[in-house]
Coordinates of C-alpha atoms in Angstrom, one line a residue:
X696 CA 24.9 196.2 57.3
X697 CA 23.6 196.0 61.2
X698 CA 26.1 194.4 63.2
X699 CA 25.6 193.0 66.7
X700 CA 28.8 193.3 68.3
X701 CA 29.1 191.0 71.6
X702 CA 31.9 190.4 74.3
X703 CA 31.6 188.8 77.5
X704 CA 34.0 191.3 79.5
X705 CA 34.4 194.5 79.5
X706 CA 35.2 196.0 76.1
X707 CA 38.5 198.1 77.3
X708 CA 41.9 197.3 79.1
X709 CA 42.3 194.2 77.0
X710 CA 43.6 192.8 73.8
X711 CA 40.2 192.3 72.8
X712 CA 37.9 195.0 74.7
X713 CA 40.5 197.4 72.0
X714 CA 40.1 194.9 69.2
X715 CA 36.5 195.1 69.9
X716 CA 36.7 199.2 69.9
X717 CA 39.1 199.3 66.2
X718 CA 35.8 197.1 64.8
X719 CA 33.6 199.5 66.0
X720 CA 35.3 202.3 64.7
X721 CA 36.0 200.7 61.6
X722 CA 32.6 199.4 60.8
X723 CA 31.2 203.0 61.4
X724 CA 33.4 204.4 58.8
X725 CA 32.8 202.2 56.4
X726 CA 29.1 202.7 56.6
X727 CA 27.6 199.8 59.1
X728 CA 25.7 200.1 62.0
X729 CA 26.5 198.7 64.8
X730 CA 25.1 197.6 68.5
X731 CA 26.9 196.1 71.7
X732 CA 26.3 193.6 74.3
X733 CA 29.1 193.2 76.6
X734 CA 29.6 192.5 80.4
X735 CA 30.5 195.3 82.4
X736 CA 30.9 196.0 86.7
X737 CA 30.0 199.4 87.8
X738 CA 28.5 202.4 85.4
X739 CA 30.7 201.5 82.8
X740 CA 30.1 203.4 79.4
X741 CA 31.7 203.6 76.1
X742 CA 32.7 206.8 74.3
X743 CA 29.8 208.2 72.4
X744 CA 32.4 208.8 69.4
X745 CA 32.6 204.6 68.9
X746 CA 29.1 203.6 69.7
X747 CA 25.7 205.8 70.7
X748 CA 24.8 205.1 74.4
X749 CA 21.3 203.6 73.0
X750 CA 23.2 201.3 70.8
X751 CA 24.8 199.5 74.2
X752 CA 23.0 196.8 76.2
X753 CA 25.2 195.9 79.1
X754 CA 25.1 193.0 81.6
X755 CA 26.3 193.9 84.6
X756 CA 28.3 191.9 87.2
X757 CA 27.8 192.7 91.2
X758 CA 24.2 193.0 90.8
X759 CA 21.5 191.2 92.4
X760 CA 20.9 189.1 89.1
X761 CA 24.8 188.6 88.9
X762 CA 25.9 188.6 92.7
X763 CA 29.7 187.9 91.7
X764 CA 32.5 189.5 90.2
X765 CA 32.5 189.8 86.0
X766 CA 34.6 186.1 84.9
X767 CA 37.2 187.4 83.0
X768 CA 39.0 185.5 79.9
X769 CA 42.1 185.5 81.5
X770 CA 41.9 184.3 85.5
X771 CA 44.5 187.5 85.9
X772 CA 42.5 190.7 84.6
X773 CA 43.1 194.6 85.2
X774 CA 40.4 194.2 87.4
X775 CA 39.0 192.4 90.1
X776 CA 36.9 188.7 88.4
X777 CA 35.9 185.8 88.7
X778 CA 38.3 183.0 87.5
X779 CA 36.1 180.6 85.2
X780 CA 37.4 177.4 86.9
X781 CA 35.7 178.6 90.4
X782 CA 32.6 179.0 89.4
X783 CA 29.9 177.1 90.8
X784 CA 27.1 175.4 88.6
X785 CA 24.7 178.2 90.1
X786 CA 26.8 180.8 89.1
X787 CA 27.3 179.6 85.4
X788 CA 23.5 179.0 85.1
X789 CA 23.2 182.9 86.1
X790 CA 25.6 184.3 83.8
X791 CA 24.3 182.1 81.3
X792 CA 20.7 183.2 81.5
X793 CA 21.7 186.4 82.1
X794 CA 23.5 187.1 78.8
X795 CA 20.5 185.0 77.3
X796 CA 18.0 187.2 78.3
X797 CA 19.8 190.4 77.4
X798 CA 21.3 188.8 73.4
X799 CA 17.4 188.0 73.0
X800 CA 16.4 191.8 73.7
X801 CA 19.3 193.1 71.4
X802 CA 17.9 191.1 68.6
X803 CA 14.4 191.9 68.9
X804 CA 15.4 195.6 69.2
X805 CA 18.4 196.3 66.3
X806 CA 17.3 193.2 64.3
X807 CA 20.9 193.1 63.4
X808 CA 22.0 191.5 59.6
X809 CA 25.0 189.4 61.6
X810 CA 25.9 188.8 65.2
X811 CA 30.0 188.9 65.8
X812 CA 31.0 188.0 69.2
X813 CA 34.5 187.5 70.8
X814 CA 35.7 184.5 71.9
X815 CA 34.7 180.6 71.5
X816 CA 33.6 180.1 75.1
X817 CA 30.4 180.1 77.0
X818 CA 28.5 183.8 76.1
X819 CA 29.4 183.0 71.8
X820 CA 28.0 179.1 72.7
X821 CA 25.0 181.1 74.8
X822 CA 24.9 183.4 72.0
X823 CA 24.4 180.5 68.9
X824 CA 20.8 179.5 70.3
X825 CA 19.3 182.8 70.8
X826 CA 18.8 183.9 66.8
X827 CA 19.7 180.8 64.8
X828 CA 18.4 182.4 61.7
X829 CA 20.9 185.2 62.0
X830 CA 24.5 184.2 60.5
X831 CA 27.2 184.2 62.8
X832 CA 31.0 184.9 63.5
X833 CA 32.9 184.7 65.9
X834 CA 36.6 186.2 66.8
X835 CA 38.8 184.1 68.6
X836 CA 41.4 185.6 71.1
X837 CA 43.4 182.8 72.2
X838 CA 42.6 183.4 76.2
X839 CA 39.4 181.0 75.3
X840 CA 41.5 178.2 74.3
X841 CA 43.5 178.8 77.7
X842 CA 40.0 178.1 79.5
X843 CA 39.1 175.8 77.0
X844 CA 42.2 173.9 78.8
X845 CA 41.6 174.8 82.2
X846 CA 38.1 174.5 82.6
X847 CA 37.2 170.4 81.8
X848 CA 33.3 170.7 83.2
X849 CA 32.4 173.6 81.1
X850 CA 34.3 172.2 77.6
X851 CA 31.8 169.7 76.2
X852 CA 28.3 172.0 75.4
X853 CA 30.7 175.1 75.1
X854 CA 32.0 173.1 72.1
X855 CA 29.0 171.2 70.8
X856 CA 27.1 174.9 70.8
X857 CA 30.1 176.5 69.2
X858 CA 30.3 174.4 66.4
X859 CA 27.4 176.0 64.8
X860 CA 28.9 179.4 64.1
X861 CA 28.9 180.3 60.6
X862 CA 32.4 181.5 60.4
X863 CA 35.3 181.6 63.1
X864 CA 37.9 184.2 62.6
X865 CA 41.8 183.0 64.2
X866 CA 44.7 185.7 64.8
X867 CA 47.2 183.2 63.5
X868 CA 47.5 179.9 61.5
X869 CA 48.8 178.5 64.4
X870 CA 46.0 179.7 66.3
X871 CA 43.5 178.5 63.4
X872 CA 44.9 174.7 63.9
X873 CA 44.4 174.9 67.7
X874 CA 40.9 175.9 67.1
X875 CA 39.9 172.8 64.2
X876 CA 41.6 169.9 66.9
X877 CA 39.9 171.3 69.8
X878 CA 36.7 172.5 68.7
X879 CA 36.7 169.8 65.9
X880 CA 35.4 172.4 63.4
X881 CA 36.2 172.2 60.0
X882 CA 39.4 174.1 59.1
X883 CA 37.3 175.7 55.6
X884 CA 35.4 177.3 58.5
X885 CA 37.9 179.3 59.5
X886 CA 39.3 182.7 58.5
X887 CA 42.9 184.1 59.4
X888 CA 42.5 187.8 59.9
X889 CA 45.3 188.4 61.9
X890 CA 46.1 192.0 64.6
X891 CA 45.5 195.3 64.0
X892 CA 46.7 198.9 65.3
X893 CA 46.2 202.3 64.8
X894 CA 48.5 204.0 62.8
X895 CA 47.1 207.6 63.4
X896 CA 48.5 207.1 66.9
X897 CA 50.8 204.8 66.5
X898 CA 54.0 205.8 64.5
X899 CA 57.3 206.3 64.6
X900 CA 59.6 209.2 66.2
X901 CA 62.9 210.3 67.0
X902 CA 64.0 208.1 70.0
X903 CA 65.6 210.5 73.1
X904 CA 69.7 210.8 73.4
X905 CA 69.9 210.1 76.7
X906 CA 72.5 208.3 79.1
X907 CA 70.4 205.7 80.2
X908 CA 68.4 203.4 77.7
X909 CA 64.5 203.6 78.3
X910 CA 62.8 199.8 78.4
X911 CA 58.9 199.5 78.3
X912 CA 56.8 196.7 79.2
X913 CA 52.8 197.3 78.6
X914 CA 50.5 194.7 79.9
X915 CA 49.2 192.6 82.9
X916 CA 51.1 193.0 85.7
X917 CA 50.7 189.0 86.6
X918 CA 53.0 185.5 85.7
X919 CA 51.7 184.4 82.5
X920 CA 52.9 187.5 80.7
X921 CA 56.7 187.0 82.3
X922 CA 56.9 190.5 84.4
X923 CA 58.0 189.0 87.8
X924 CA 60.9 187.0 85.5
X925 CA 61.4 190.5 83.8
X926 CA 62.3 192.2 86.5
X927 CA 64.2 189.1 88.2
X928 CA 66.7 189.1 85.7
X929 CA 66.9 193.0 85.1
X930 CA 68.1 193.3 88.7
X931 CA 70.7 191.0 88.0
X932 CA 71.5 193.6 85.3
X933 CA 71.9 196.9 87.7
X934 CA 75.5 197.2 86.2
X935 CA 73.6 198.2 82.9
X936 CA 72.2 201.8 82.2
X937 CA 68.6 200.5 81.6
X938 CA 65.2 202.4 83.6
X939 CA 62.0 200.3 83.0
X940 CA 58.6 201.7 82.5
X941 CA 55.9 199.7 83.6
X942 CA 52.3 200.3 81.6
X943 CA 49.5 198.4 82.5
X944 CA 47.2 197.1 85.8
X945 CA 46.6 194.2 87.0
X946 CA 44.8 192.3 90.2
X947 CA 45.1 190.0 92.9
X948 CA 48.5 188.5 94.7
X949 CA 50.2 188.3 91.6
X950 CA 49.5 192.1 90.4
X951 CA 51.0 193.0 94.1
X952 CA 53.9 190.5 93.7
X953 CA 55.1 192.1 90.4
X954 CA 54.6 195.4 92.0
X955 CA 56.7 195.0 94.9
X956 CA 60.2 193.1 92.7
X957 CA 59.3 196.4 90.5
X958 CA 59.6 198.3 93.8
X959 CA 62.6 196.9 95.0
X960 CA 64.5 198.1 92.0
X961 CA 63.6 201.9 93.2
X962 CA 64.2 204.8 90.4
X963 CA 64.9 202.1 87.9
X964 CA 62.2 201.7 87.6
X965 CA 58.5 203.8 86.4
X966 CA 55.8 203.3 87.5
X967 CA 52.6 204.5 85.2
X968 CA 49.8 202.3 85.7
X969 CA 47.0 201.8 83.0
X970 CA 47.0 204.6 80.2
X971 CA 45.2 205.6 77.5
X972 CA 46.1 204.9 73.7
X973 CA 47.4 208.5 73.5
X974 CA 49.3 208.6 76.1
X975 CA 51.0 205.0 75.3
X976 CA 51.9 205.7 71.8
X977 CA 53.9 208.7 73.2
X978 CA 55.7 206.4 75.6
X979 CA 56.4 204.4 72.9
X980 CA 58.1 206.8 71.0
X981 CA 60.1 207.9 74.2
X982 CA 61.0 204.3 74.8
X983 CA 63.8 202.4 73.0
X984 CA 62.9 198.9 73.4
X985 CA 59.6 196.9 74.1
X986 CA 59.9 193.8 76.0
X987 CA 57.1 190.9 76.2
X988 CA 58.5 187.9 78.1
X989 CA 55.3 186.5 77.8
X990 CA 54.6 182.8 78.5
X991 CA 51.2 182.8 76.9
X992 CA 49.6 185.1 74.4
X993 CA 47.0 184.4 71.3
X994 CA 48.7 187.6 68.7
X995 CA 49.3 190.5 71.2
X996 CA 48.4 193.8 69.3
X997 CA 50.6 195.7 71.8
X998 CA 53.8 194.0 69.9
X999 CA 52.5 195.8 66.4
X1000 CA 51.8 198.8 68.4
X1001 CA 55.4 199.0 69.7
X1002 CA 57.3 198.3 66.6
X1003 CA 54.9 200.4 64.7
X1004 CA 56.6 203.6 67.3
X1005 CA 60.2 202.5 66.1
X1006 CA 60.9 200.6 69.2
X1007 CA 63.0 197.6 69.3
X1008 CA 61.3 194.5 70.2
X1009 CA 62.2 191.9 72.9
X1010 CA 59.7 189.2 72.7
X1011 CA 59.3 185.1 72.9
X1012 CA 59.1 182.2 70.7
X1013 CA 54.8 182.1 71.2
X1014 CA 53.5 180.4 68.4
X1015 CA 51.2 182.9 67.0
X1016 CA 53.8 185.9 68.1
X1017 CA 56.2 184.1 65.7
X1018 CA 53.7 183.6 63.2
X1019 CA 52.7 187.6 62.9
X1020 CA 56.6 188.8 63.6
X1021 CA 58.9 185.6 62.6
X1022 CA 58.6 185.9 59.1
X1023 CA 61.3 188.7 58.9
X1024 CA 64.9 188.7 60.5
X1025 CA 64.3 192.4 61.0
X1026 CA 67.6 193.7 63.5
X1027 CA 64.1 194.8 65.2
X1028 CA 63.1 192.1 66.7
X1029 CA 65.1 189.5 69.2
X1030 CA 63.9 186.6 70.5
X1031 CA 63.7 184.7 74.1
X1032 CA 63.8 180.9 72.7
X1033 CA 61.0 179.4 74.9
X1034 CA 61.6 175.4 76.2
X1035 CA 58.3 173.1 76.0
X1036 CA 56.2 174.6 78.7
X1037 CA 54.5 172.6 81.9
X1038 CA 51.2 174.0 81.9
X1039 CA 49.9 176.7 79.0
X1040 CA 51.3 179.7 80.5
X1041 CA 54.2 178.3 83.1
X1042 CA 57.7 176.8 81.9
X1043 CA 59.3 174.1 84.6
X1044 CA 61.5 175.2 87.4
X1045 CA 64.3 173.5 86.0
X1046 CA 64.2 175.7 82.8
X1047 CA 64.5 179.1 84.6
X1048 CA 68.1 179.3 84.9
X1049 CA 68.4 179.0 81.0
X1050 CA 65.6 181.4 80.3
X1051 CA 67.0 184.0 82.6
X1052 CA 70.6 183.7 80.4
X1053 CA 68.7 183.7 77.2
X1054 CA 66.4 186.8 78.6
X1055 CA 70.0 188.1 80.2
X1056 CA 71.7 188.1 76.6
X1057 CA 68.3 189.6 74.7
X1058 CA 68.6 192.4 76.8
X1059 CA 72.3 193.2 77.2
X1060 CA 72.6 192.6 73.3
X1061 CA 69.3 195.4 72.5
X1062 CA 70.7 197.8 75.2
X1063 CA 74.4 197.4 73.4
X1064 CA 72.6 197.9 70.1
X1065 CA 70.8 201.4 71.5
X1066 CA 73.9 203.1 73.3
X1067 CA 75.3 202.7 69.5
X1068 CA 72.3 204.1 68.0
X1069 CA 69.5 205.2 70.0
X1070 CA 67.0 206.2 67.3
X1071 CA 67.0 203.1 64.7
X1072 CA 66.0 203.1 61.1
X1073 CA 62.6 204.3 61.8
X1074 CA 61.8 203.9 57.7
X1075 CA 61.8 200.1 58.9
X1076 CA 58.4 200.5 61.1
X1077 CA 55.9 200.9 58.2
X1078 CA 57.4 198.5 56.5
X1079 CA 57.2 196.0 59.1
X1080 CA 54.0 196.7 59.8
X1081 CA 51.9 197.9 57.1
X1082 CA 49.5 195.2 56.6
X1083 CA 48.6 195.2 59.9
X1084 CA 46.3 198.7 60.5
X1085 CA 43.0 198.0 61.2
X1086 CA 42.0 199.2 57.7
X1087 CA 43.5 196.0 56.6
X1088 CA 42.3 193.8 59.4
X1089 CA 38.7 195.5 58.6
X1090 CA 39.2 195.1 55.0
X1091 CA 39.6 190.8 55.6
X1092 CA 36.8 190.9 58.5
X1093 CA 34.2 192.2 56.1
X1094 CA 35.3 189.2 53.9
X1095 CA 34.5 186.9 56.5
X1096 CA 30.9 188.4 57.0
X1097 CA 30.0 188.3 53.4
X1098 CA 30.9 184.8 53.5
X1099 CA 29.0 183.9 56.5
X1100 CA 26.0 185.9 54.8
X1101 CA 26.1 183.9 51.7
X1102 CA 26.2 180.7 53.6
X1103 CA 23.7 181.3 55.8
X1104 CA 21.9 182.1 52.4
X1105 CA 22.6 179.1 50.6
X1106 CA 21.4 177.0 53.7
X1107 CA 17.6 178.8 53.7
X1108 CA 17.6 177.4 49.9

């Protein structure tokens, strides 16, 4: 099968940019060919081992036919974008043309069998007129609903145009019933395929004997994923033997914020920045618990990726995170009970003081839980996570393009 693969933002430092690379990877192995449209800044390039350099069509951001800053899905990225919400009309008629232009050349070139793209917002809506003959899916993140939300002006033809995608493909059930009331699509249209990770470099290891317990957070350094609350309440906490590595970038005032509270807790914390996959997993392994305070997410792979190293998990009550994780009552996993939120990623003020005890008690109870046994039952990991490798995750996604193939089929007759 010839796959167009497309993605709006560039296909790295995010959930989806590695969701994106696992399908690539995935796809090749099992056979299909695949081709890439995504939005880049800069010379960006991806490894030749995922996708030949002639197989890539790029539309890039900073340029005189794009003279801004690539929009990225989330308005905080590990990079410096353009929030969606700020863009004027002129600016969405150029991105729009733009990613016209270059879809239209990637089909007349690779004549590709189906067209997957990433996210229900404004490139998959673009994306639906270019080859209307060609079946399409579509993989749904969650950070498209946030702008969905956020972004009133741009919601109507993004949803009309989206509406005609073959198939839509949620991380969650939860995330699959979000997607039928706002997009009004029909809920037989929609596939649950869930979060992957890979288990060649993600598994677990002997956790280190060591005087102080080692936390991990791996992320955006910014608000919506809780990190300026994490390190609030850990340096209320001092009195515990905790040090914090921080994994991840970020951009903007909030990225600085986070940075300095994680400054003013000195050695206690680590500093690391954004690392490869490699390099991750093995801080995983030398980490005894994960936490993820997040206030939004859609299904974060990097939870699956953490458990899947035999690290504890500190995470909270998210919908789809409870969804993916909540169906076991695995000593693993603790949870930060979330209260009903103000905006989609930002509780009230008047709710911090509860969430800081509740994130106070997660955290003393997991660090209590390590000093007894630092390496836990590691035979629990695999189990935990088993069905969610990207084999699997490619295994249902192929599903969903046979199905979009045979309707697309039964439509021509």
């Amino acid at each position: 099968m010839k796959i167009l693969h497309l993605i709006s933002q560039t296909p790295d430092f995010t959930g989806s940019g590695k969701y994106l690379q696992a399908l690539l990877s995935c796809a090749a192995e099992n056979g299909h060919q695949n081709y890439l449209v995504a939005g880049v800044q800069g010379d960006f390039s991806l490894t030749s081992h995922l996708i030949p350099r002639e197989n890539t069509l790029f539309v890039k951001f900073n340029t005189p036919a794009l003279p801004f800053a690539l929009p990225g899905m989330s308005d905080v990225m590990p990079y410096s974008s353009t929030v969606f919400s700020q863009m004027t009309v002129s600016q969405v008629c150029q991105y729009e043309n733009t990613f016209k232009k270059t879809i239209k050349r990637a089909v007349k070139q690779f004549k590709p069998d189906i067209i997957h793209s990433h996210h229900l917002w404004i490139m998959t809506a673009t994306a639906c007129g270019v080859a209307p003959d060609i079946p399409m899916v579509t993989t749904c993140h969650g950070t498209c609903l946030r702008q969905y939300a956020n972004c009133g002006d741009l919601t109507g033809h993004t949803k009309n145009r989206c509406r005609k995608i073959n198939r839509i493909m949620a991380l969650s059930h939860h995330q699959k019933q979000e997607i039928t009331t706002l997009y009004q699509v029909d809920s037989r249209n929609i596939d649950v395929v869930g979060i992957g990770f890979n288990d060649v470099l993600f598994h677990p290891g002997p956790k280190p004997s060591t005087k102080s317990v080692e936390l991990l957070y791996a992320g955006k350094l910014c608000q919506a994923k809780g990190l300026p609350w994490l390190l609030t309440v850990l340096k209320k906490q001092r009195h515990l033997p905790w040090r914090l590595h921080l994994a991840g970038d970020g951009s903007g005032p909030e990225k600085e914020m986070c940075l300095q509270r994680a400054r003013d807790l000195g050695n206690r914390v680590v500093i690391h920045g954004p690392l490869p996959h490699q390099e991750l997993a093995q801080l995983m392994r030398d980490t005894h618990i994960f936490v993820l305070p997040s206030f939004f997410e859609g299904v974060p792979l990097v939870l699956m990726e953490a458990l899947a190293c035999g690290c504890r998990v500190i995470t909270t009550t998210l919908p789809g995170t409870r969804e993916v994780l909540g169906h076991t009552s695995s000593p693993m996993i603790s949870w930060v009970k979330l209260p009903l939120l103000e905006t989609v990623d930002r509780p009230f003020e008047k709710d911090m003081n509860l969430l800081d005890k509740r994130l106070e008690k997660a955290l003393t109870d997991a660090i209590s839980q390590v000093i007894n046994n630092p390496t836990h039952n590691l035979k629990m990991s695999p189990e935990l996570t088993k069905s969610h490798t990207w084999k699997q995750v490619f295994i249902r996604v192929e599903k969903v393009y046979q199905k979009a193939l045979k309707s697309a089929q039964s439509q021509i007759m």
